CSV table of C-alpha atoms and ligand atoms in Angstrom, one decimal:
chain,number,residue,atom,x,y,z
A,1,UNK,CA,37.4,65.8,116.3
A,2,UNK,CA,40.4,64.2,114.4
A,3,UNK,CA,42.6,62.6,117.0
A,4,UNK,CA,46.4,62.5,116.0
A,5,UNK,CA,48.9,59.6,116.4
A,6,UNK,CA,50.5,60.7,119.7
A,7,UNK,CA,53.4,58.6,119.3
A,8,UNK,CA,54.6,61.8,116.9
A,9,UNK,CA,54.2,63.8,120.4
A,10,UNK,CA,57.0,61.9,121.7
A,11,UNK,CA,59.4,62.7,119.0
A,12,UNK,CA,59.5,66.2,119.5
A,13,UNK,CA,62.7,66.5,121.9
A,14,UNK,CA,64.7,64.3,119.7
A,15,UNK,CA,66.3,66.0,116.9
A,16,UNK,CA,69.9,65.8,116.5
A,17,UNK,CA,70.6,67.8,113.4
A,18,UNK,CA,68.4,70.6,114.4
A,19,UNK,CA,70.1,71.0,117.7
A,20,UNK,CA,73.5,71.2,115.8
A,21,UNK,CA,71.9,74.1,113.5
A,22,UNK,CA,70.9,75.9,116.8
A,23,UNK,CA,74.8,75.8,117.9
A,24,UNK,CA,76.3,76.5,114.5
A,25,UNK,CA,73.8,79.1,114.0
A,26,UNK,CA,75.1,80.9,117.5
A,27,UNK,CA,78.3,80.1,116.7
A,28,UNK,CA,78.4,82.4,113.2
A,29,UNK,CA,76.3,85.1,115.3
A,30,UNK,CA,79.2,85.9,117.5
A,31,UNK,CA,82.0,84.7,114.7
A,32,UNK,CA,81.1,85.9,111.7
A,33,UNK,CA,84.2,86.3,109.9
A,34,UNK,CA,85.3,82.4,110.6
A,35,UNK,CA,84.9,80.2,107.5
A,36,UNK,CA,83.3,76.8,108.9
A,37,UNK,CA,83.7,73.7,107.6
A,38,UNK,CA,81.0,71.2,107.7
A,39,UNK,CA,81.6,67.5,107.9
A,40,UNK,CA,78.4,66.8,109.7
A,41,UNK,CA,75.2,65.9,107.9
A,42,UNK,CA,76.2,63.0,105.1
A,43,UNK,CA,75.4,64.7,101.9
A,44,UNK,CA,77.5,64.6,99.0
A,45,UNK,CA,79.2,67.3,97.4
A,46,UNK,CA,80.7,66.2,94.0
A,47,UNK,CA,78.1,66.6,90.9
A,48,UNK,CA,76.3,63.8,88.9
A,49,UNK,CA,78.7,62.2,86.5
A,50,UNK,CA,78.5,63.0,82.5
A,51,UNK,CA,76.8,59.5,81.9
A,52,UNK,CA,73.8,60.2,84.2
A,53,UNK,CA,73.6,63.8,82.8
A,54,UNK,CA,73.5,62.8,79.5
A,55,UNK,CA,70.9,60.0,80.0
A,56,UNK,CA,68.7,62.3,82.2
A,57,UNK,CA,69.0,65.1,79.3
A,58,UNK,CA,68.0,62.3,76.8
A,59,UNK,CA,65.1,61.2,79.0
A,60,UNK,CA,63.9,64.9,79.4
A,61,UNK,CA,63.7,65.3,75.6
A,62,UNK,CA,62.0,62.0,75.1
A,63,UNK,CA,59.2,63.1,77.5
A,64,UNK,CA,58.4,66.4,75.0
A,65,UNK,CA,57.9,63.9,72.5
A,66,UNK,CA,54.3,62.1,71.6
A,67,UNK,CA,56.2,58.8,71.1
A,68,UNK,CA,58.9,59.1,74.0
A,69,UNK,CA,56.5,60.6,76.6
A,70,UNK,CA,55.9,58.4,80.2
A,71,UNK,CA,53.1,59.0,82.3
A,72,UNK,CA,52.7,56.8,85.3
A,73,UNK,CA,55.1,53.9,85.2
A,74,UNK,CA,55.2,50.6,86.8
A,75,UNK,CA,55.4,51.4,90.6
A,76,UNK,CA,57.9,49.1,91.1
A,77,UNK,CA,60.4,50.5,88.6
A,78,UNK,CA,60.8,50.2,85.1
A,79,UNK,CA,62.0,46.7,83.5
A,80,UNK,CA,65.2,48.6,82.4
A,81,UNK,CA,66.5,49.5,85.5
A,82,UNK,CA,65.7,46.7,87.5
A,83,UNK,CA,67.3,44.2,84.8
A,84,UNK,CA,70.4,46.6,85.2
A,85,UNK,CA,70.1,46.6,89.2
A,86,UNK,CA,69.9,42.6,89.2
A,87,UNK,CA,72.2,42.0,86.8
A,88,UNK,CA,75.1,44.4,88.3
A,89,UNK,CA,74.6,44.3,92.0
A,90,UNK,CA,73.4,40.9,92.4
A,91,UNK,CA,74.0,38.2,89.2
A,92,UNK,CA,77.4,39.8,89.2
A,93,UNK,CA,78.1,38.5,92.7
A,94,UNK,CA,76.2,35.1,92.1
A,95,UNK,CA,73.1,36.0,93.7
A,96,UNK,CA,69.7,35.2,91.8
A,97,UNK,CA,67.1,38.1,92.3
A,98,UNK,CA,64.0,37.8,90.6
A,99,UNK,CA,62.5,40.9,88.9
A,100,UNK,CA,59.1,40.6,91.1
A,101,UNK,CA,61.6,41.1,94.5
A,102,UNK,CA,63.3,44.4,93.6
A,103,UNK,CA,61.0,47.6,94.3
A,104,UNK,CA,62.2,50.9,93.0
A,105,UNK,CA,61.7,54.0,95.0
A,106,UNK,CA,62.5,57.5,95.9
A,107,UNK,CA,64.8,56.7,98.7
A,108,UNK,CA,66.3,54.2,101.4
A,109,UNK,CA,64.9,56.8,103.9
A,110,UNK,CA,61.6,56.2,102.5
A,111,UNK,CA,61.7,52.6,102.6
A,112,UNK,CA,63.6,51.8,105.4
A,113,UNK,CA,61.1,54.1,107.4
A,114,UNK,CA,57.9,52.8,105.2
A,115,UNK,CA,58.8,49.1,105.7
A,116,UNK,CA,57.3,49.0,109.0
A,117,UNK,CA,53.9,49.5,107.7
A,118,UNK,CA,53.6,45.9,106.8
A,119,UNK,CA,54.6,44.6,110.1
A,120,UNK,CA,52.4,44.4,113.4
A,121,UNK,CA,52.7,47.1,115.9
A,122,UNK,CA,53.3,44.5,118.7
A,123,UNK,CA,56.8,43.4,117.2
A,124,UNK,CA,60.0,44.1,119.5
A,125,UNK,CA,62.7,45.7,117.6
A,126,UNK,CA,66.4,45.5,117.8
A,127,UNK,CA,68.9,48.0,116.7
A,128,UNK,CA,72.5,48.4,116.6
A,129,UNK,CA,73.6,51.3,118.9
A,130,UNK,CA,74.9,53.9,117.6
A,131,UNK,CA,72.7,54.0,115.1
A,132,UNK,CA,71.0,55.8,111.9
A,133,UNK,CA,68.1,57.4,113.9
A,134,UNK,CA,65.5,56.8,111.1
A,135,UNK,CA,65.1,53.1,112.1
A,136,UNK,CA,64.2,54.2,115.7
A,137,UNK,CA,62.0,57.1,115.0
A,138,UNK,CA,59.8,55.5,112.4
A,139,UNK,CA,59.6,52.8,115.1
A,140,UNK,CA,58.6,55.4,117.5
A,141,UNK,CA,55.9,56.9,115.4
A,142,UNK,CA,54.3,53.4,114.9
A,143,UNK,CA,54.0,52.9,118.7
A,144,UNK,CA,56.9,50.3,118.9
A,145,UNK,CA,59.3,52.1,121.0
A,146,UNK,CA,57.9,52.7,124.1
A,147,UNK,CA,58.6,55.4,126.6
A,148,UNK,CA,62.3,57.2,126.4
A,149,UNK,CA,64.3,56.7,129.6
A,150,UNK,CA,67.9,58.2,130.1
A,151,UNK,CA,68.1,57.9,126.4
A,152,UNK,CA,67.1,55.0,125.6
A,153,UNK,CA,63.6,53.7,124.2
A,154,UNK,CA,62.1,51.2,126.8
A,155,UNK,CA,60.7,48.3,124.0
A,156,UNK,CA,63.6,48.9,122.0
A,157,UNK,CA,66.7,46.3,122.3
A,158,UNK,CA,69.9,48.2,121.6
A,159,UNK,CA,73.0,46.1,121.0
A,160,UNK,CA,76.0,48.1,121.7
A,161,UNK,CA,78.7,48.6,118.9
A,162,UNK,CA,81.8,50.0,120.5
A,163,UNK,CA,85.4,50.1,120.6
A,164,UNK,CA,85.2,47.6,123.3
A,165,UNK,CA,83.6,44.9,121.0
A,166,UNK,CA,85.4,46.1,117.8
A,167,UNK,CA,82.2,47.8,116.9
A,168,UNK,CA,80.8,43.9,115.9
A,169,UNK,CA,77.3,43.7,117.5
A,170,UNK,CA,76.6,40.8,119.9
A,171,UNK,CA,73.8,38.5,120.0
A,172,UNK,CA,71.2,40.0,122.5
A,173,UNK,CA,69.5,38.5,125.2
A,174,UNK,CA,66.4,39.8,125.1
A,175,UNK,CA,64.0,38.4,122.4
A,176,UNK,CA,63.5,40.5,118.8
A,177,UNK,CA,61.1,39.9,116.2
A,178,UNK,CA,63.0,42.7,113.8
A,179,UNK,CA,66.9,43.7,113.6
A,180,UNK,CA,68.2,46.4,111.7
A,181,UNK,CA,71.4,46.2,110.3
A,182,UNK,CA,73.4,49.0,108.4
A,183,UNK,CA,76.9,47.9,106.7
A,184,UNK,CA,79.1,49.5,106.0
A,185,UNK,CA,77.8,51.5,109.2
A,186,UNK,CA,76.3,54.9,109.3
A,187,UNK,CA,77.8,56.4,111.9
A,188,UNK,CA,80.6,54.5,112.6
A,189,UNK,CA,82.0,53.9,109.0
A,190,UNK,CA,82.8,50.2,110.5
A,191,UNK,CA,81.7,46.7,108.5
A,192,UNK,CA,81.1,43.2,109.4
A,193,UNK,CA,83.0,40.3,107.6
A,194,UNK,CA,81.4,37.6,105.7
A,195,UNK,CA,81.5,35.1,109.0
A,196,UNK,CA,80.2,38.1,111.3
A,197,UNK,CA,77.3,38.5,109.0
A,198,UNK,CA,76.6,35.1,109.0
A,199,UNK,CA,76.1,34.7,112.6
A,200,UNK,CA,73.4,37.0,112.4
A,201,UNK,CA,71.6,35.1,109.6
A,202,UNK,CA,72.1,31.8,111.3
A,203,UNK,CA,70.5,33.5,114.5
A,204,UNK,CA,67.6,35.2,112.6
A,205,UNK,CA,66.8,31.6,110.7
A,206,UNK,CA,67.0,30.0,114.0
A,207,UNK,CA,64.8,32.5,115.8
A,208,UNK,CA,62.3,34.0,113.3
A,209,UNK,CA,63.9,37.0,113.1
A,210,UNK,CA,63.4,39.6,110.2
A,211,UNK,CA,66.6,41.4,109.3
A,212,UNK,CA,66.4,44.8,107.9
A,213,UNK,CA,69.4,45.0,105.9
A,214,UNK,CA,70.6,48.7,104.9
A,215,UNK,CA,73.8,48.8,102.5
A,216,UNK,CA,73.1,52.3,101.4
A,217,UNK,CA,77.4,52.7,101.4
A,218,UNK,CA,77.9,49.2,99.6
A,219,UNK,CA,79.4,51.0,97.2
A,220,UNK,CA,82.4,52.0,99.5
A,221,UNK,CA,83.8,48.7,100.3
A,222,UNK,CA,87.0,47.9,99.6
A,223,UNK,CA,88.1,44.6,101.8
A,224,UNK,CA,87.3,42.0,99.7
A,225,UNK,CA,86.1,39.5,102.7
A,226,UNK,CA,83.2,42.4,103.5
A,227,UNK,CA,79.7,41.5,102.3
A,228,UNK,CA,78.3,43.8,99.6
A,229,UNK,CA,75.0,41.9,99.9
A,230,UNK,CA,73.2,40.2,102.8
A,231,UNK,CA,72.5,37.6,100.2
A,232,UNK,CA,75.8,36.6,99.7
A,233,UNK,CA,75.2,34.8,102.7
A,234,UNK,CA,73.4,31.4,102.1
A,235,UNK,CA,69.9,31.5,102.8
A,236,UNK,CA,69.7,35.2,104.0
A,237,UNK,CA,66.7,35.5,101.1
A,238,UNK,CA,64.7,33.8,103.7
A,239,UNK,CA,65.3,36.2,106.8
A,240,UNK,CA,66.1,39.4,105.2
A,241,UNK,CA,64.9,42.4,103.3
A,242,UNK,CA,67.9,44.6,101.9
A,243,UNK,CA,67.9,48.4,101.2
A,244,UNK,CA,70.2,50.1,98.5
A,245,UNK,CA,70.5,53.6,97.5
A,246,UNK,CA,71.8,55.4,94.4
A,247,UNK,CA,72.4,58.2,96.9
A,248,UNK,CA,75.7,57.8,98.3
A,249,UNK,CA,76.8,55.7,95.3
A,250,UNK,CA,76.0,58.1,92.5
A,251,UNK,CA,75.4,61.8,94.2
A,252,UNK,CA,71.6,61.0,93.9
A,253,UNK,CA,70.8,62.6,97.2
A,254,UNK,CA,69.2,65.6,95.6
A,255,UNK,CA,67.8,63.4,92.5
A,256,UNK,CA,66.2,60.4,94.4
A,257,UNK,CA,66.5,57.0,93.5
A,258,UNK,CA,66.6,53.5,95.6
A,259,UNK,CA,65.6,50.2,95.9
A,260,UNK,CA,64.5,47.2,98.0
A,261,UNK,CA,64.7,43.6,97.6
A,262,UNK,CA,62.2,41.8,99.3
A,263,UNK,CA,62.4,37.8,98.4
A,264,UNK,CA,59.9,35.9,97.5
A,265,UNK,CA,60.7,33.2,99.8
A,266,UNK,CA,60.6,35.5,102.8
A,267,UNK,CA,57.3,35.5,105.2
A,268,UNK,CA,56.0,37.0,108.2
A,269,UNK,CA,53.5,35.3,110.5
A,270,UNK,CA,49.6,36.1,111.8
A,271,UNK,CA,49.0,36.0,115.4
A,272,UNK,CA,48.0,32.2,114.5
A,273,UNK,CA,51.3,31.7,113.1
A,274,UNK,CA,50.3,31.1,109.3
A,275,UNK,CA,53.0,32.2,106.9
A,276,UNK,CA,52.5,35.5,104.7
A,277,UNK,CA,54.5,36.5,102.0
A,278,UNK,CA,56.2,40.1,102.9
A,279,UNK,CA,57.0,40.2,99.2
A,280,UNK,CA,52.9,40.5,98.4
A,281,UNK,CA,52.6,42.9,101.4
A,282,UNK,CA,54.9,45.4,100.4
A,283,UNK,CA,54.0,45.2,96.8
A,284,UNK,CA,50.2,45.7,97.6
A,285,UNK,CA,51.9,48.7,100.3
A,286,UNK,CA,54.2,50.0,97.4
A,287,UNK,CA,51.6,50.3,94.4
A,288,UNK,CA,49.0,51.4,96.7
A,289,UNK,CA,51.0,54.2,98.5
A,290,UNK,CA,53.9,55.1,95.8
A,291,UNK,CA,53.2,55.9,92.0
A,292,UNK,CA,57.0,55.0,90.9
A,293,UNK,CA,60.1,57.0,90.8
A,294,UNK,CA,60.2,59.5,88.0
A,295,UNK,CA,61.3,58.0,84.1
A,296,UNK,CA,63.8,60.4,84.1
A,297,UNK,CA,65.3,59.6,87.3
A,298,UNK,CA,65.4,55.9,86.4
A,299,UNK,CA,67.2,56.5,83.2
A,300,UNK,CA,69.7,58.7,84.9
A,301,UNK,CA,70.3,55.7,87.6
A,302,UNK,CA,70.5,53.1,84.7
A,303,UNK,CA,73.3,54.7,83.6
A,304,UNK,CA,75.2,54.3,86.9
A,305,UNK,CA,75.5,50.7,85.4
A,306,UNK,CA,77.0,51.6,82.1
A,307,UNK,CA,80.3,51.0,81.3
A,308,UNK,CA,80.9,54.6,81.1
A,309,UNK,CA,78.5,55.4,84.1
A,310,UNK,CA,80.4,52.5,86.4
A,311,UNK,CA,83.8,54.4,85.7
A,312,UNK,CA,82.7,57.8,86.4
A,313,UNK,CA,80.8,57.0,89.7
A,314,UNK,CA,83.8,55.0,91.0
A,315,UNK,CA,86.3,57.9,90.5
A,316,UNK,CA,83.9,59.8,92.6
A,317,UNK,CA,83.8,57.0,95.3
A,318,UNK,CA,87.6,56.9,95.1
A,319,UNK,CA,87.6,60.8,95.4
A,320,UNK,CA,85.5,60.6,98.8
A,321,UNK,CA,87.7,57.7,99.9
A,322,UNK,CA,91.0,59.4,99.4
A,323,UNK,CA,89.3,62.3,101.8
A,324,UNK,CA,88.7,59.6,104.0
A,325,UNK,CA,92.6,58.4,104.0
A,326,UNK,CA,93.8,61.9,104.1
A,327,UNK,CA,91.6,62.5,107.1
A,328,UNK,CA,92.1,59.3,109.2
A,329,UNK,CA,95.9,59.6,108.3
A,330,UNK,CA,95.9,63.2,109.7
A,331,UNK,CA,94.0,62.7,112.6
A,332,UNK,CA,95.8,59.7,113.8
A,333,UNK,CA,98.8,61.6,113.3
A,334,UNK,CA,98.0,64.1,115.9
A,335,UNK,CA,97.4,60.8,118.1
A,336,UNK,CA,93.9,60.6,117.9
A,337,UNK,CA,91.9,57.3,117.8
A,338,UNK,CA,89.8,57.2,114.6
A,339,UNK,CA,87.7,54.1,113.4
A,340,UNK,CA,85.8,53.4,110.0
A,341,UNK,CA,87.0,55.1,106.8
A,342,UNK,CA,88.3,52.1,105.1
A,343,UNK,CA,85.5,50.7,103.8
A,344,UNK,CA,83.2,53.6,104.4
A,345,UNK,CA,82.7,57.4,104.0
A,346,UNK,CA,82.4,58.0,107.9
A,347,UNK,CA,85.2,58.5,110.4
A,348,UNK,CA,84.4,57.9,114.2
A,349,UNK,CA,86.5,59.6,116.4
A,350,UNK,CA,87.2,58.7,119.8
A,351,UNK,CA,87.1,61.7,122.0
A,352,UNK,CA,89.6,62.4,124.3
A,353,UNK,CA,89.4,60.6,127.8
A,354,UNK,CA,86.6,62.1,129.8
A,355,UNK,CA,85.4,64.6,127.0
A,356,UNK,CA,81.8,63.9,126.0
A,357,UNK,CA,80.6,64.1,122.7
A,358,UNK,CA,78.8,67.1,122.8
A,359,UNK,CA,82.0,68.7,124.4
A,360,UNK,CA,83.9,67.7,121.6
A,361,UNK,CA,81.7,69.1,118.9
A,362,UNK,CA,82.1,72.3,120.9
A,363,UNK,CA,85.7,72.4,120.8
A,364,UNK,CA,86.0,71.5,117.2
A,365,UNK,CA,83.5,74.2,116.2
A,366,UNK,CA,85.0,76.8,118.5
A,367,UNK,CA,88.9,76.1,117.8
A,368,UNK,CA,89.0,74.4,114.6
A,369,UNK,CA,85.3,76.0,113.2
A,370,UNK,CA,84.4,72.5,111.8
A,371,UNK,CA,80.9,70.8,112.3
A,372,UNK,CA,81.2,67.1,113.1
A,373,UNK,CA,78.3,64.9,114.4
A,374,UNK,CA,78.7,64.2,118.1
A,375,UNK,CA,78.1,60.3,118.3
A,376,UNK,CA,75.6,60.5,121.4
A,377,UNK,CA,73.2,61.8,119.0
A,378,UNK,CA,72.9,58.4,117.1
A,379,UNK,CA,72.5,56.4,120.5
A,380,UNK,CA,73.5,55.9,123.7
A,381,UNK,CA,76.9,53.9,122.7
A,382,UNK,CA,77.8,56.9,120.4
A,383,UNK,CA,78.6,59.0,123.7
A,384,UNK,CA,82.4,59.3,123.9
A,385,UNK,CA,82.6,59.7,119.8
A,386,UNK,CA,82.2,62.1,116.9
A,387,UNK,CA,81.4,61.5,113.4
A,388,UNK,CA,83.0,63.0,110.5
A,389,UNK,CA,82.5,62.5,106.9
A,390,UNK,CA,84.6,62.3,104.0
A,391,UNK,CA,81.8,63.9,101.4
A,392,UNK,CA,83.7,67.4,101.5
A,393,UNK,CA,85.8,68.4,98.8
A,394,UNK,CA,89.3,67.9,99.0
A,395,UNK,CA,90.6,71.4,99.9
A,396,UNK,CA,88.3,71.5,102.5
A,397,UNK,CA,89.4,68.1,103.6
A,398,UNK,CA,92.8,68.9,104.0
A,399,UNK,CA,92.1,72.5,105.3
A,400,UNK,CA,90.1,70.5,108.2
A,401,UNK,CA,93.0,68.3,109.1
A,402,UNK,CA,95.6,71.3,109.3
A,403,UNK,CA,93.2,73.1,111.5
A,404,UNK,CA,92.4,70.1,113.8
A,405,UNK,CA,96.6,69.5,114.0
A,406,UNK,CA,96.7,72.9,115.2
A,407,UNK,CA,94.3,72.8,117.9
B,501,PLP,N1,70.2,54.1,104.8
B,501,PLP,C1,71.6,55.4,105.7
B,501,PLP,C2,72.2,54.3,106.3
B,501,PLP,C3,71.6,56.4,105.7
B,501,PLP,O1,72.9,57.1,106.0
B,501,PLP,C4,71.0,57.2,104.7
B,501,PLP,C5,71.4,58.7,104.2
B,501,PLP,O2,72.2,59.5,105.2
B,501,PLP,C6,70.1,56.2,104.1
B,501,PLP,C7,69.8,55.5,104.3
B,501,PLP,C8,69.1,57.6,103.3
B,501,PLP,O3,69.5,57.4,102.0
B,501,PLP,P1,68.5,58.0,100.6
B,501,PLP,O4,69.0,59.2,100.6
B,501,PLP,O5,68.5,56.7,99.6
B,501,PLP,O6,67.0,58.4,101.4
């Protein structure tokens, strides 16, 4: 008899996007003629840039020749991509990263979800609240979350990020072993300054906390005081793993390529207090359970760093950030309170006084035919907010603002 991992059973009632889909489907049944604008799920809409396409076409052609065929590649990624990552994402910012510290993968979702494999079940986990749900759900699966009580998992430490604290998390009173930070933040679209992030690195250093730093939206940063990498903070390599993705940087949500940096000087501990290299453990996990991102994909990702690739990708990101500005300016001009959108493709909208996230979601859907994401779906501190994304087409973004103005 195969016994199941019963932790999975705890998750069933907790799936935000299927709840949204159900509501949208029932709206469509009763309003078949209305044109819906989807600003809910955070997928991109603009096509891959020409430099990436060209590189991938070339790689496909290579694969059709005896000399250019590539079978299994190095699980950690081809040196051509790892070198491009180190040179452009780190060395260019004065950060030294060794080739053995970079692990190319098929996505930051997989990486942030799988990283828990190398950590003991009994660790206590802290998350900023609201939060990208993957950090919580994967810890529920691993048995680290306890029981769900009033919308919170009993063994997870929730660190509120709301307008009241300027979306800057405070150090928690309860001890945590693992902390997830995501900046620029999904869902709030807010960021931390260098000094604010330094506070967390110092806290982690003083308390032996492991930071999982997800910077999937790094490419959207405009403000020079916002760090692009946690390793811009001194000694952060001793406490942090960093996750990056080509999904939002270069439209790879359907292509799939990302990477994790696991520094060699970063240690975990055995119960007896002996140090263990997390780099070695992750390498073992990665090479055992993952067989590498495809050659064609990695050639595409490499092209993101070519001079043309950089320019083209920047143009797409600028396109989304102009959408963000149009949305933010438009909503503010109707008297709405809007956060984010300056260094991130997400806008975090305060619902009108006394209106819940789900009620506001319904109002937007029924009165403006716009689909957002109710803030409470990202955690208890998301109640009273709604997330809109700037990943849509320009025309739809302008149309969405017009519809909201008429509401
Ligand atoms: N991390 C955050 C914070 C995200 O918002 C997302 C996607 O929405 C991901 C990771 C997933 O990225 P990927 O497409 O690389 O799996």
